[in-house]
Amino acid sequence: MSTIFSKIIAGELPADIVYQDDLVTAFRDIHPQAPTHILIVPNKEIATVNDITTNDEAIAGRMLHVAKKLAQQEGIASDGYRLIINCNDHGGQEVYHLHLHLIGGRPLGRMLP
Ligand code: AMP
């Protein structure tokens, strides 16, 4: 069974896609926590950070590089932003398809309350 993010990547579910290439797709979070809130997702289904293998290193690197490029595109690079990957229950992960949150556009405060 494919994940909700796989369905977005395949064009089967609507989303505001801002970037797509051979390895990753990025789209705006449906419940944004800041003016910019984009999810950068591998096209291939990887459930969590725990499931990344040596073969996925290009994907993991691409996720970071795309985050940098999108931050520039969104105009938040110089003010700053936050990148988050939640993993499993204690990390607060809700969707079990690896994703990198790019969040910015306002001061975000300290990392943890
Ligand atoms: P996480 O807690 O790291 O698993 O975050 C999952 C994120 O996916 C949340 O911020 C949700 O708002 C977001 N999300 C869930 N469904 C969708 C969707 N259909 N389109 C865009 N973002 C979504």
CSV table of N, CA, C and O and ligand atoms in Angstrom, one decimal:
chain,number,residue,atom,x,y,z
A,1,MET,N,0.9,-1.2,0.0
A,1,MET,CA,0.0,0.0,0.0
A,1,MET,C,0.9,1.2,0.0
A,1,MET,O,1.8,1.3,0.8
A,2,SER,N,0.6,2.2,-0.9
A,2,SER,CA,1.5,3.3,-1.0
A,2,SER,C,1.1,4.4,0.0
A,2,SER,O,0.0,4.5,0.5
A,3,THR,N,2.1,5.2,0.4
A,3,THR,CA,1.8,6.2,1.4
A,3,THR,C,1.1,7.4,0.8
A,3,THR,O,1.1,7.6,-0.5
A,4,ILE,N,0.5,8.3,1.6
A,4,ILE,CA,-0.1,9.5,1.1
A,4,ILE,C,0.8,10.3,0.3
A,4,ILE,O,0.4,10.9,-0.7
A,5,PHE,N,2.1,10.3,0.7
A,5,PHE,CA,3.1,11.2,0.0
A,5,PHE,C,3.4,10.5,-1.4
A,5,PHE,O,3.6,11.2,-2.4
A,6,SER,N,3.4,9.2,-1.5
A,6,SER,CA,3.6,8.5,-2.8
A,6,SER,C,2.5,8.9,-3.7
A,6,SER,O,2.7,9.1,-4.9
A,7,LYS,N,1.3,9.0,-3.2
A,7,LYS,CA,0.1,9.4,-4.0
A,7,LYS,C,0.3,10.8,-4.5
A,7,LYS,O,-0.1,11.1,-5.7
A,8,ILE,N,0.8,11.7,-3.7
A,8,ILE,CA,1.0,13.1,-4.1
A,8,ILE,C,2.1,13.1,-5.2
A,8,ILE,O,2.0,13.7,-6.2
A,9,ILE,N,3.2,12.3,-5.0
A,9,ILE,CA,4.3,12.3,-5.9
A,9,ILE,C,3.8,11.8,-7.3
A,9,ILE,O,4.3,12.2,-8.3
A,10,ALA,N,2.9,10.8,-7.2
A,10,ALA,CA,2.4,10.2,-8.5
A,10,ALA,C,1.3,11.0,-9.1
A,10,ALA,O,0.9,10.7,-10.2
A,11,GLY,N,0.9,12.1,-8.5
A,11,GLY,CA,-0.1,13.0,-9.0
A,11,GLY,C,-1.5,12.5,-8.8
A,11,GLY,O,-2.5,12.9,-9.4
A,12,GLU,N,-1.6,11.5,-7.9
A,12,GLU,CA,-3.0,10.9,-7.6
A,12,GLU,C,-3.7,11.7,-6.5
A,12,GLU,O,-4.9,11.5,-6.4
A,13,LEU,N,-3.0,12.5,-5.8
A,13,LEU,CA,-3.6,13.3,-4.8
A,13,LEU,C,-3.1,14.8,-5.0
A,13,LEU,O,-2.0,14.9,-5.4
A,14,PRO,N,-4.0,15.8,-4.8
A,14,PRO,CA,-3.6,17.2,-5.0
A,14,PRO,C,-2.6,17.6,-4.0
A,14,PRO,O,-2.6,17.2,-2.8
A,15,ALA,N,-1.7,18.5,-4.4
A,15,ALA,CA,-0.7,19.1,-3.5
A,15,ALA,C,-0.1,20.3,-4.2
A,15,ALA,O,-0.1,20.3,-5.5
A,16,ASP,N,0.4,21.3,-3.5
A,16,ASP,CA,1.1,22.4,-4.1
A,16,ASP,C,2.6,22.0,-4.2
A,16,ASP,O,3.4,22.3,-3.3
A,17,ILE,N,2.9,21.4,-5.3
A,17,ILE,CA,4.3,20.9,-5.6
A,17,ILE,C,5.1,22.1,-6.0
A,17,ILE,O,4.8,22.8,-7.0
A,18,VAL,N,6.3,22.3,-5.3
A,18,VAL,CA,7.1,23.4,-5.7
A,18,VAL,C,8.4,23.0,-6.3
A,18,VAL,O,9.2,23.8,-6.9
A,19,TYR,N,8.7,21.7,-6.3
A,19,TYR,CA,9.9,21.2,-6.9
A,19,TYR,C,9.8,19.7,-7.1
A,19,TYR,O,9.2,19.0,-6.2
A,20,GLN,N,10.4,19.2,-8.2
A,20,GLN,CA,10.4,17.7,-8.4
A,20,GLN,C,11.6,17.4,-9.3
A,20,GLN,O,11.8,18.1,-10.3
A,21,ASP,N,12.3,16.3,-9.0
A,21,ASP,CA,13.3,15.8,-9.8
A,21,ASP,C,13.3,14.3,-9.8
A,21,ASP,O,12.3,13.7,-9.3
A,22,ASP,N,14.4,13.7,-10.2
A,22,ASP,CA,14.4,12.2,-10.3
A,22,ASP,C,14.5,11.5,-8.9
A,22,ASP,O,14.1,10.3,-8.8
A,23,LEU,N,14.9,12.2,-7.9
A,23,LEU,CA,15.0,11.6,-6.6
A,23,LEU,C,14.0,12.1,-5.5
A,23,LEU,O,13.7,11.4,-4.6
A,24,VAL,N,13.7,13.4,-5.6
A,24,VAL,CA,12.8,14.0,-4.5
A,24,VAL,C,11.7,14.9,-5.1
A,24,VAL,O,11.8,15.4,-6.2
A,25,THR,N,10.7,15.0,-4.3
A,25,THR,CA,9.6,16.0,-4.6
A,25,THR,C,9.4,16.8,-3.4
A,25,THR,O,9.5,16.4,-2.2
A,26,ALA,N,9.1,18.1,-3.6
A,26,ALA,CA,8.8,19.0,-2.5
A,26,ALA,C,7.4,19.7,-2.7
A,26,ALA,O,7.1,20.1,-3.8
A,27,PHE,N,6.7,19.7,-1.6
A,27,PHE,CA,5.3,20.4,-1.7
A,27,PHE,C,5.0,21.1,-0.4
A,27,PHE,O,5.6,20.7,0.6
A,28,ARG,N,4.1,22.0,-0.4
A,28,ARG,CA,3.8,22.8,0.8
A,28,ARG,C,3.0,21.9,1.7
A,28,ARG,O,2.1,21.2,1.3
A,29,ASP,N,3.3,22.1,3.0
A,29,ASP,CA,2.6,21.3,4.1
A,29,ASP,C,1.2,21.8,4.1
A,29,ASP,O,0.9,23.0,4.0
A,30,ILE,N,0.3,20.9,4.3
A,30,ILE,CA,-1.2,21.2,4.3
A,30,ILE,C,-1.6,22.0,5.6
A,30,ILE,O,-2.6,22.7,5.6
A,31,HIS,N,-0.8,21.9,6.6
A,31,HIS,CA,-1.0,22.6,7.9
A,31,HIS,C,0.3,23.4,8.2
A,31,HIS,O,1.0,23.0,9.2
A,32,PRO,N,0.5,24.5,7.5
A,32,PRO,CA,1.8,25.2,7.7
A,32,PRO,C,2.0,25.8,9.1
A,32,PRO,O,1.0,26.4,9.6
A,33,GLN,N,3.2,25.6,9.6
A,33,GLN,CA,3.5,26.1,11.0
A,33,GLN,C,4.2,27.5,10.9
A,33,GLN,O,4.5,28.1,11.9
A,34,ALA,N,4.4,28.0,9.7
A,34,ALA,CA,5.1,29.3,9.5
A,34,ALA,C,4.8,29.7,8.0
A,34,ALA,O,4.3,28.9,7.2
A,35,PRO,N,5.1,30.9,7.6
A,35,PRO,CA,4.8,31.4,6.3
A,35,PRO,C,5.4,30.4,5.2
A,35,PRO,O,4.8,30.2,4.2
A,36,THR,N,6.6,29.9,5.4
A,36,THR,CA,7.1,28.9,4.6
A,36,THR,C,7.1,27.6,5.3
A,36,THR,O,7.7,27.5,6.4
A,37,HIS,N,6.5,26.6,4.8
A,37,HIS,CA,6.5,25.2,5.4
A,37,HIS,C,6.4,24.2,4.3
A,37,HIS,O,5.3,24.0,3.7
A,38,ILE,N,7.5,23.7,3.9
A,38,ILE,CA,7.6,22.8,2.7
A,38,ILE,C,8.1,21.5,3.2
A,38,ILE,O,9.0,21.4,4.0
A,39,LEU,N,7.6,20.4,2.6
A,39,LEU,CA,8.1,19.0,2.9
A,39,LEU,C,8.9,18.5,1.7
A,39,LEU,O,8.4,18.6,0.5
A,40,ILE,N,10.1,18.1,1.9
A,40,ILE,CA,11.0,17.5,0.9
A,40,ILE,C,11.0,16.0,1.1
A,40,ILE,O,11.5,15.5,2.2
A,41,VAL,N,10.6,15.3,0.1
A,41,VAL,CA,10.2,13.9,0.3
A,41,VAL,C,11.0,13.0,-0.8
A,41,VAL,O,10.9,13.4,-2.0
A,42,PRO,N,11.6,11.9,-0.4
A,42,PRO,CA,12.1,11.0,-1.5
A,42,PRO,C,11.0,10.5,-2.4
A,42,PRO,O,10.0,10.1,-1.8
A,43,ASN,N,11.3,10.4,-3.7
A,43,ASN,CA,10.3,9.8,-4.5
A,43,ASN,C,10.1,8.3,-4.2
A,43,ASN,O,9.0,7.7,-4.3
A,44,LYS,N,11.2,7.7,-3.7
A,44,LYS,CA,11.2,6.3,-3.3
A,44,LYS,C,10.6,6.2,-1.8
A,44,LYS,O,11.0,7.1,-1.0
A,45,GLU,N,9.9,5.2,-1.5
A,45,GLU,CA,9.3,5.1,-0.1
A,45,GLU,C,10.4,4.6,0.8
A,45,GLU,O,10.9,3.5,0.7
A,46,ILE,N,10.8,5.5,1.7
A,46,ILE,CA,11.7,5.2,2.8
A,46,ILE,C,10.9,5.6,4.1
A,46,ILE,O,10.4,6.7,4.2
A,47,ALA,N,10.6,4.6,5.0
A,47,ALA,CA,9.7,4.9,6.1
A,47,ALA,C,10.2,6.0,7.0
A,47,ALA,O,9.5,7.0,7.4
A,48,THR,N,11.4,5.8,7.5
A,48,THR,CA,12.0,6.7,8.6
A,48,THR,C,13.5,6.9,8.3
A,48,THR,O,14.1,6.2,7.5
A,49,VAL,N,14.1,7.8,9.1
A,49,VAL,CA,15.5,7.9,9.1
A,49,VAL,C,16.2,6.6,9.4
A,49,VAL,O,17.2,6.2,8.8
A,50,ASN,N,15.6,5.8,10.3
A,50,ASN,CA,16.1,4.5,10.6
A,50,ASN,C,16.3,3.5,9.4
A,50,ASN,O,17.0,2.6,9.5
A,51,ASP,N,15.5,3.8,8.4
A,51,ASP,CA,15.5,2.9,7.2
A,51,ASP,C,16.4,3.3,6.1
A,51,ASP,O,16.5,2.7,5.1
A,52,ILE,N,17.1,4.4,6.3
A,52,ILE,CA,18.1,4.9,5.3
A,52,ILE,C,19.3,3.9,5.2
A,52,ILE,O,19.8,3.5,6.2
A,53,THR,N,19.6,3.6,4.0
A,53,THR,CA,20.8,2.7,3.8
A,53,THR,C,21.9,3.4,3.0
A,53,THR,O,21.7,4.5,2.5
A,54,THR,N,23.0,2.7,2.9
A,54,THR,CA,24.1,3.3,2.1
A,54,THR,C,23.6,3.6,0.7
A,54,THR,O,24.0,4.7,0.1
A,55,ASN,N,22.7,2.8,0.1
A,55,ASN,CA,22.2,3.1,-1.2
A,55,ASN,C,21.4,4.4,-1.3
A,55,ASN,O,21.1,4.8,-2.4
A,56,ASP,N,21.0,4.9,-0.2
A,56,ASP,CA,20.1,6.1,-0.2
A,56,ASP,C,20.9,7.4,0.1
A,56,ASP,O,20.2,8.4,0.3
A,57,GLU,N,22.2,7.3,0.1
A,57,GLU,CA,23.0,8.5,0.4
A,57,GLU,C,22.7,9.6,-0.6
A,57,GLU,O,22.7,10.8,-0.2
A,58,ALA,N,22.6,9.3,-1.8
A,58,ALA,CA,22.3,10.3,-2.8
A,58,ALA,C,21.0,11.0,-2.6
A,58,ALA,O,20.9,12.2,-2.7
A,59,ILE,N,20.0,10.2,-2.2
A,59,ILE,CA,18.7,10.8,-1.9
A,59,ILE,C,18.8,11.7,-0.7
A,59,ILE,O,18.3,12.8,-0.7
A,60,ALA,N,19.5,11.2,0.4
A,60,ALA,CA,19.6,12.1,1.6
A,60,ALA,C,20.3,13.4,1.3
A,60,ALA,O,19.9,14.4,1.8
A,61,GLY,N,21.3,13.3,0.5
A,61,GLY,CA,22.1,14.5,0.1
A,61,GLY,C,21.2,15.4,-0.7
A,61,GLY,O,21.2,16.7,-0.5
A,62,ARG,N,20.5,14.8,-1.6
A,62,ARG,CA,19.6,15.7,-2.5
A,62,ARG,C,18.6,16.4,-1.7
A,62,ARG,O,18.2,17.6,-1.9
A,63,MET,N,18.0,15.7,-0.6
A,63,MET,CA,17.0,16.4,0.2
A,63,MET,C,17.6,17.7,0.8
A,63,MET,O,16.9,18.7,0.8
A,64,LEU,N,18.8,17.6,1.3
A,64,LEU,CA,19.4,18.8,1.9
A,64,LEU,C,19.7,19.9,0.9
A,64,LEU,O,19.4,21.0,1.2
A,65,HIS,N,20.2,19.4,-0.2
A,65,HIS,CA,20.5,20.4,-1.3
A,65,HIS,C,19.3,21.1,-1.8
A,65,HIS,O,19.3,22.3,-2.0
A,66,VAL,N,18.2,20.4,-2.0
A,66,VAL,CA,16.9,21.0,-2.4
A,66,VAL,C,16.4,21.9,-1.3
A,66,VAL,O,15.9,23.0,-1.6
A,67,ALA,N,16.6,21.5,-0.1
A,67,ALA,CA,16.1,22.4,1.0
A,67,ALA,C,16.8,23.8,0.9
A,67,ALA,O,16.2,24.8,1.0
A,68,LYS,N,18.1,23.7,0.7
A,68,LYS,CA,18.9,25.0,0.5
A,68,LYS,C,18.4,25.8,-0.6
A,68,LYS,O,18.2,27.0,-0.5
A,69,LYS,N,18.1,25.2,-1.8
A,69,LYS,CA,17.7,25.9,-3.0
A,69,LYS,C,16.3,26.5,-2.8
A,69,LYS,O,16.0,27.6,-3.2
A,70,LEU,N,15.4,25.7,-2.1
A,70,LEU,CA,14.1,26.2,-1.9
A,70,LEU,C,14.1,27.4,-0.9
A,70,LEU,O,13.3,28.3,-1.0
A,71,ALA,N,15.0,27.3,0.1
A,71,ALA,CA,15.1,28.4,1.1
A,71,ALA,C,15.5,29.7,0.3
A,71,ALA,O,14.9,30.8,0.6
A,72,GLN,N,16.4,29.6,-0.6
A,72,GLN,CA,16.7,30.7,-1.4
A,72,GLN,C,15.5,31.2,-2.2
A,72,GLN,O,15.2,32.4,-2.3
A,73,GLN,N,14.9,30.3,-2.9
A,73,GLN,CA,13.7,30.6,-3.7
A,73,GLN,C,12.6,31.3,-2.9
A,73,GLN,O,11.9,32.2,-3.4
A,74,GLU,N,12.4,30.9,-1.7
A,74,GLU,CA,11.4,31.4,-0.8
A,74,GLU,C,11.8,32.8,-0.2
A,74,GLU,O,11.0,33.4,0.5
A,75,GLY,N,13.1,33.1,-0.3
A,75,GLY,CA,13.6,34.4,0.2
A,75,GLY,C,13.8,34.3,1.7
A,75,GLY,O,13.8,35.4,2.4
A,76,ILE,N,14.1,33.1,2.3
A,76,ILE,CA,14.3,33.0,3.7
A,76,ILE,C,15.7,32.6,4.1
A,76,ILE,O,16.0,32.4,5.3
A,77,ALA,N,16.5,32.5,3.1
A,77,ALA,CA,17.9,31.9,3.3
A,77,ALA,C,18.7,32.8,4.3
A,77,ALA,O,19.3,32.3,5.2
A,78,SER,N,18.7,34.1,4.0
A,78,SER,CA,19.6,35.0,4.8
A,78,SER,C,19.0,35.2,6.2
A,78,SER,O,19.8,35.2,7.2
A,79,ASP,N,17.7,35.3,6.4
A,79,ASP,CA,17.1,35.5,7.7
A,79,ASP,C,17.3,34.2,8.5
A,79,ASP,O,17.4,34.2,9.7
A,80,GLY,N,17.1,33.1,7.8
A,80,GLY,CA,17.3,31.8,8.5
A,80,GLY,C,16.0,31.0,8.5
A,80,GLY,O,14.9,31.5,8.3
A,81,TYR,N,16.2,29.7,8.8
A,81,TYR,CA,15.1,28.8,8.8
A,81,TYR,C,15.4,27.5,9.6
A,81,TYR,O,16.5,27.5,10.1
A,82,ARG,N,14.5,26.6,9.6
A,82,ARG,CA,14.8,25.3,10.4
A,82,ARG,C,14.5,24.1,9.5
A,82,ARG,O,13.4,24.2,8.8
A,83,LEU,N,15.3,23.1,9.6
A,83,LEU,CA,15.1,21.9,8.9
A,83,LEU,C,14.8,20.8,10.0
A,83,LEU,O,15.6,20.7,10.9
A,84,ILE,N,13.7,20.0,9.8
A,84,ILE,CA,13.4,19.0,10.8
A,84,ILE,C,13.0,17.7,10.2
A,84,ILE,O,12.3,17.7,9.1
A,85,ILE,N,13.5,16.6,10.7
A,85,ILE,CA,13.1,15.3,10.4
A,85,ILE,C,12.6,14.6,11.6
A,85,ILE,O,13.4,14.4,12.6
A,86,ASN,N,11.3,14.3,11.7
A,86,ASN,CA,10.8,13.6,12.9
A,86,ASN,C,11.0,12.1,12.6
A,86,ASN,O,10.7,11.6,11.5
A,87,CYS,N,11.3,11.3,13.7
A,87,CYS,CA,11.5,9.9,13.5
A,87,CYS,C,10.7,9.1,14.6
A,87,CYS,O,11.0,9.3,15.8
A,88,ASN,N,9.8,8.3,14.1
A,88,ASN,CA,9.0,7.4,15.0
A,88,ASN,C,8.3,8.1,16.1
A,88,ASN,O,8.1,9.4,16.0
A,89,ASP,N,7.8,7.4,17.0
A,89,ASP,CA,6.8,7.9,18.0
A,89,ASP,C,7.4,9.0,18.8
A,89,ASP,O,6.7,10.1,18.9
A,90,HIS,N,8.5,8.9,19.5
A,90,HIS,CA,9.0,9.9,20.3
A,90,HIS,C,9.4,11.2,19.5
A,90,HIS,O,9.4,12.3,20.0
A,91,GLY,N,9.7,11.0,18.2
A,91,GLY,CA,10.0,12.1,17.4
A,91,GLY,C,8.8,12.8,16.8
A,91,GLY,O,8.9,13.9,16.2
A,92,GLY,N,7.6,12.2,17.1
A,92,GLY,CA,6.4,12.9,16.6
A,92,GLY,C,6.1,12.6,15.2
A,92,GLY,O,5.3,13.4,14.6
A,93,GLN,N,6.6,11.6,14.6
A,93,GLN,CA,6.4,11.3,13.2
A,93,GLN,C,4.9,10.9,12.9
A,93,GLN,O,4.5,9.9,13.6
A,94,GLU,N,4.3,11.5,12.0
A,94,GLU,CA,2.9,11.1,11.7
A,94,GLU,C,2.8,10.4,10.4
A,94,GLU,O,1.9,9.5,10.2
A,95,VAL,N,3.6,10.8,9.4
A,95,VAL,CA,3.5,10.1,8.1
A,95,VAL,C,4.8,9.3,7.9
A,95,VAL,O,5.9,9.9,8.0
A,96,TYR,N,4.6,8.0,7.7
A,96,TYR,CA,5.8,7.1,7.6
A,96,TYR,C,6.3,7.0,6.2
A,96,TYR,O,6.3,5.9,5.6
A,97,HIS,N,6.7,8.1,5.7
A,97,HIS,CA,7.4,8.3,4.4
A,97,HIS,C,8.3,9.4,4.7
A,97,HIS,O,7.9,10.6,4.9
A,98,LEU,N,9.6,9.1,4.7
A,98,LEU,CA,10.7,10.1,5.1
A,98,LEU,C,10.4,11.5,4.5
A,98,LEU,O,10.0,11.6,3.3
A,99,HIS,N,10.5,12.5,5.3
A,99,HIS,CA,10.3,13.9,4.8
A,99,HIS,C,11.1,14.9,5.7
A,99,HIS,O,11.2,14.7,6.9
A,100,LEU,N,11.6,15.9,5.0
A,100,LEU,CA,12.4,16.9,5.6
A,100,LEU,C,11.5,18.2,5.6
A,100,LEU,O,11.0,18.6,4.6
A,101,HIS,N,11.2,18.7,6.8
A,101,HIS,CA,10.4,19.9,6.9
A,101,HIS,C,11.3,21.1,6.7
A,101,HIS,O,12.4,21.2,7.4
A,102,LEU,N,11.0,22.0,5.8
A,102,LEU,CA,11.7,23.3,5.7
A,102,LEU,C,10.7,24.4,6.2
A,102,LEU,O,9.6,24.6,5.6
A,103,ILE,N,11.1,25.0,7.3
A,103,ILE,CA,10.2,25.9,8.0
A,103,ILE,C,10.9,27.3,8.2
A,103,ILE,O,12.0,27.3,8.7
A,104,GLY,N,10.2,28.4,7.8
A,104,GLY,CA,10.8,29.7,8.0
A,104,GLY,C,9.8,30.8,7.6
A,104,GLY,O,8.6,30.5,7.4
A,105,GLY,N,10.3,32.0,7.6
A,105,GLY,CA,9.5,33.1,7.2
A,105,GLY,C,9.1,34.0,8.4
A,105,GLY,O,8.4,35.0,8.3
A,106,ARG,N,9.5,33.5,9.6
A,106,ARG,CA,9.3,34.2,10.9
A,106,ARG,C,10.3,33.7,11.9
A,106,ARG,O,10.8,32.6,11.7
A,107,PRO,N,10.5,34.5,12.9
A,107,PRO,CA,11.4,34.0,14.0
A,107,PRO,C,10.8,32.7,14.6
A,107,PRO,O,9.7,32.7,15.0
A,108,LEU,N,11.6,31.7,14.7
A,108,LEU,CA,11.1,30.4,15.2
A,108,LEU,C,11.4,30.1,16.6
A,108,LEU,O,10.9,29.1,17.2
A,109,GLY,N,12.1,30.9,17.3
A,109,GLY,CA,12.4,30.7,18.7
A,109,GLY,C,13.4,29.6,18.9
A,109,GLY,O,14.0,29.1,18.0
A,110,ARG,N,13.4,29.2,20.2
A,110,ARG,CA,14.3,28.1,20.6
A,110,ARG,C,13.8,26.8,20.0
A,110,ARG,O,12.6,26.6,19.7
A,111,MET,N,14.7,25.8,19.8
A,111,MET,CA,14.3,24.6,19.1
A,111,MET,C,13.2,23.8,19.8
A,111,MET,O,12.3,23.3,19.3
A,112,LEU,N,13.4,23.7,21.2
A,112,LEU,CA,12.4,22.9,22.0
A,112,LEU,C,11.8,23.8,23.0
A,112,LEU,O,12.5,24.6,23.6
A,113,PRO,N,10.5,23.7,23.3
A,113,PRO,CA,9.9,24.5,24.3
A,113,PRO,C,10.5,24.2,25.7
A,113,PRO,O,11.0,23.2,26.0
B,1,AMP,P1,5.5,14.5,10.6
B,1,AMP,O1,4.9,14.7,11.9
B,1,AMP,O2,7.0,14.9,10.6
B,1,AMP,O3,5.3,13.1,10.1
B,1,AMP,O4,4.8,15.5,9.6
B,1,AMP,C1,3.8,15.1,8.7
B,1,AMP,C2,3.4,16.4,8.0
B,1,AMP,O5,2.7,16.1,6.8
B,1,AMP,C3,2.5,17.3,8.9
B,1,AMP,O6,3.1,18.6,9.0
B,1,AMP,C4,1.2,17.4,8.0
B,1,AMP,O7,0.6,18.6,8.1
B,1,AMP,C5,1.7,17.0,6.6
B,1,AMP,N1,0.7,16.5,5.7
B,1,AMP,C6,-0.1,15.4,6.0
B,1,AMP,N2,-0.8,15.2,4.9
B,1,AMP,C7,-0.5,16.1,4.0
B,1,AMP,C8,-0.9,16.4,2.6
B,1,AMP,N3,-1.9,15.6,2.0
B,1,AMP,N4,-0.4,17.4,1.9
B,1,AMP,C9,0.6,18.1,2.5
B,1,AMP,N5,1.1,17.9,3.8
B,1,AMP,C10,0.5,16.9,4.5
